[in-house]
One Martini backbone bead per residue (centre of mass of N, CA, C, O) as a GRO file, in nm:
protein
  131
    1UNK     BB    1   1.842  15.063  -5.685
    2UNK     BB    2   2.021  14.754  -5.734
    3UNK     BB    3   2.182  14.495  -5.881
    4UNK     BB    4   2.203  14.429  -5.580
    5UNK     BB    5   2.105  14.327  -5.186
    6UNK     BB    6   2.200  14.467  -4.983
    7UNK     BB    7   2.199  14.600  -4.639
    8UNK     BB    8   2.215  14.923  -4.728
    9UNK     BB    9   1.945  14.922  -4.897
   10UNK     BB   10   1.744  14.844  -4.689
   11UNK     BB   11   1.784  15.042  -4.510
   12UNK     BB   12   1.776  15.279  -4.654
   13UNK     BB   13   1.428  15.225  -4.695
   14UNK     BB   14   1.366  15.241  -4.415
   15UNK     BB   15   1.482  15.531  -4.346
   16UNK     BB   16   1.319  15.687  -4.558
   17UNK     BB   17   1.022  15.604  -4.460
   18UNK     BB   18   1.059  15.663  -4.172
   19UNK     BB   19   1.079  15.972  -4.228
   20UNK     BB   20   0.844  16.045  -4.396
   21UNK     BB   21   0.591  15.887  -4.200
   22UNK     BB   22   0.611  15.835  -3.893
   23UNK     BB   23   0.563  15.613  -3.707
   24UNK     BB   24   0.445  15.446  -3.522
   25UNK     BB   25   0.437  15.250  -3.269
   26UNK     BB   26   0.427  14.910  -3.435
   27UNK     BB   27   0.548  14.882  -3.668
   28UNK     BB   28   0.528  14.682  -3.898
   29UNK     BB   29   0.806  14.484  -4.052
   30UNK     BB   30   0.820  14.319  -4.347
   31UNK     BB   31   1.016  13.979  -4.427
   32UNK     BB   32   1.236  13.753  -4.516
   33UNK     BB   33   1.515  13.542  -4.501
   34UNK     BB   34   1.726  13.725  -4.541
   35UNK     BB   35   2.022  13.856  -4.440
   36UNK     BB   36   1.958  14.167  -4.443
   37UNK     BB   37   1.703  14.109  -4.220
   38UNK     BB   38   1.926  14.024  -4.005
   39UNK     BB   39   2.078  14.220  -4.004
   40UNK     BB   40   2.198  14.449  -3.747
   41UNK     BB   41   2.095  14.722  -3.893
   42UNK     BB   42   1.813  14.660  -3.931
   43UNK     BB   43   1.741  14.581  -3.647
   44UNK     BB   44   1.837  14.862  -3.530
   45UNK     BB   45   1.638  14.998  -3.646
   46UNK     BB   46   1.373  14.866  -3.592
   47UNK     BB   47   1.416  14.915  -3.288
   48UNK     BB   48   1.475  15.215  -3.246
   49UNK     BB   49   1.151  15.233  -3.396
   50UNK     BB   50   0.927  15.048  -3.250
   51UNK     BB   51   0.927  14.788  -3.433
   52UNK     BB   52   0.800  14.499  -3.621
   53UNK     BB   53   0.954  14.210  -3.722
   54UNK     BB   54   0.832  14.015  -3.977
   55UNK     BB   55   0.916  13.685  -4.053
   56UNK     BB   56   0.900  13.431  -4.251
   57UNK     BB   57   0.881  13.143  -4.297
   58UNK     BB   58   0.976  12.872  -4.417
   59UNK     BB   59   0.727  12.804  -4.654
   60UNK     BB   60   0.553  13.099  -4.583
   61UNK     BB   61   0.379  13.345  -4.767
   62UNK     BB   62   0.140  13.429  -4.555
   63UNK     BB   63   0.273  13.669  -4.425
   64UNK     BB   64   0.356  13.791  -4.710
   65UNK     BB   65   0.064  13.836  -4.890
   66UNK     BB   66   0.074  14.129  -5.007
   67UNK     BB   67   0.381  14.167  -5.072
   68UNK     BB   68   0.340  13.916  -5.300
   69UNK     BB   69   0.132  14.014  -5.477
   70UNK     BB   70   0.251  14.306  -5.569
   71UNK     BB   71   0.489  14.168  -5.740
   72UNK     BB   72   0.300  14.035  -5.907
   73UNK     BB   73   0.185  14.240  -6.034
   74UNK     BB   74   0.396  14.429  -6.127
   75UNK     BB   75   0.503  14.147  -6.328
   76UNK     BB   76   0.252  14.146  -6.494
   77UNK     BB   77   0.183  14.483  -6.542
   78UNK     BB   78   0.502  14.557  -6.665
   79UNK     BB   79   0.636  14.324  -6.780
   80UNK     BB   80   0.491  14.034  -6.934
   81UNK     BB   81   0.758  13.851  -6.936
   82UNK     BB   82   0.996  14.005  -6.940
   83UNK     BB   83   1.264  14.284  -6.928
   84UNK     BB   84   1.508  14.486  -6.852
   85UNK     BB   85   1.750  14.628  -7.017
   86UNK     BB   86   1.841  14.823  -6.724
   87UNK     BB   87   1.876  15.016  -6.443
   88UNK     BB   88   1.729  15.278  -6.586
   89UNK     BB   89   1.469  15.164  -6.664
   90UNK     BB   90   1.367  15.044  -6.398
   91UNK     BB   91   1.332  15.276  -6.231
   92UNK     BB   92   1.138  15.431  -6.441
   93UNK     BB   93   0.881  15.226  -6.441
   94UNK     BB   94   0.861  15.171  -6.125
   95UNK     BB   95   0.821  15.467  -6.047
   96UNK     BB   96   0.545  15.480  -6.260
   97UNK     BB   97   0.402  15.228  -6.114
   98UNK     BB   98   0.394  15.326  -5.824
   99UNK     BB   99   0.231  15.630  -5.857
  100UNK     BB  100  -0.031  15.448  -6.009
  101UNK     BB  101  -0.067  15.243  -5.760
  102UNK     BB  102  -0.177  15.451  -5.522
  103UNK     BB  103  -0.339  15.659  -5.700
  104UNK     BB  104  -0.514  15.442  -5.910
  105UNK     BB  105  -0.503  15.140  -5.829
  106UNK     BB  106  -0.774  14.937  -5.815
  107UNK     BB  107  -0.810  14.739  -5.467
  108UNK     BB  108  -0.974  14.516  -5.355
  109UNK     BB  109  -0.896  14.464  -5.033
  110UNK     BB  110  -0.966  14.821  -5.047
  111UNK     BB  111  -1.269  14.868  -5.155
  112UNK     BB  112  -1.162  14.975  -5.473
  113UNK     BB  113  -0.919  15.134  -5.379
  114UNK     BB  114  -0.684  15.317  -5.376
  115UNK     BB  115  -0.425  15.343  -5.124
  116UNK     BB  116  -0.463  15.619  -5.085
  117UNK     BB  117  -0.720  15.684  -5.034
  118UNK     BB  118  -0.763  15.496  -4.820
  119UNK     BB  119  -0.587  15.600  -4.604
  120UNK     BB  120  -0.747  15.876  -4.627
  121UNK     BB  121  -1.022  15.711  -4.514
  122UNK     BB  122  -0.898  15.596  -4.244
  123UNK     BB  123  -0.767  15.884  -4.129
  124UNK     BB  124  -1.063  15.992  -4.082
  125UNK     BB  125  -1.187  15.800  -3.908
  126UNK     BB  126  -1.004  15.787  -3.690
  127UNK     BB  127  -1.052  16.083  -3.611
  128UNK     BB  128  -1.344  16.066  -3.536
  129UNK     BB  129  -1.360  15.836  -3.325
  130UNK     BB  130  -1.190  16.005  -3.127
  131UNK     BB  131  -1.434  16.245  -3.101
   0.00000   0.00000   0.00000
């Protein structure tokens, strides 16, 4: 996180994912018409590693309707209509807001399951359906 979000934070984030997660090719990567997300050097990552990078129509929401709510959530649920006294409170705050989230954050969406649990109760299940 950055005081302001240029195109080298938004690549090194998309770096750092796709190095973690190593997805197959044809991953979805979801932005809106930001500049960050137009730009040569994001759209050739996002190239270099066969994924597709899906934006968001001007005035369509609903294109990136999961990635809309998680921030809805994130600034009702963590911030509660205040906001970060400095950028290292908010690191600070994201990061264990992220942890809770992921683990332990139970998503209608998702069957009431955590995020991480759903993950892995599908890649058992697709596990299983290929054998």
């Amino acid at each position: 996180m950055r005081l302001s979000m240029p195109e080298d934070l938004v690549s090194e984030a998309l770096r750092r994912a796709l190095a973690v997660r190593q997805p197959a090719a044809g991953l979805l990567v979801h932005s809106d018409q930001g500049s960050q997300y137009a730009a040569t050097n994001f759209k050739s990552l996002v190239t270099h590693h066969k994924a597709v990078q899906r934006i968001s129509r001007c005035g369509n929401c609903y294109a990136t309707a999961h990635a809309e709510s998680f921030w809805s959530r994130l600034k009702t649920e963590l911030l509660d209509g205040g906001s970060f006294r400095n950028l290292s409170e908010a690191r600070l705050e994201i990061s264990h807001y992220l942890a809770y989230y992921n683990a332990q954050r139970l998503n209608s969406a998702l069957g009431y399951l955590a995020p991480n649990h759903f993950e892995t109760h599908f890649q058992t299940a697709s596990q299983l359906c290929a054998t």
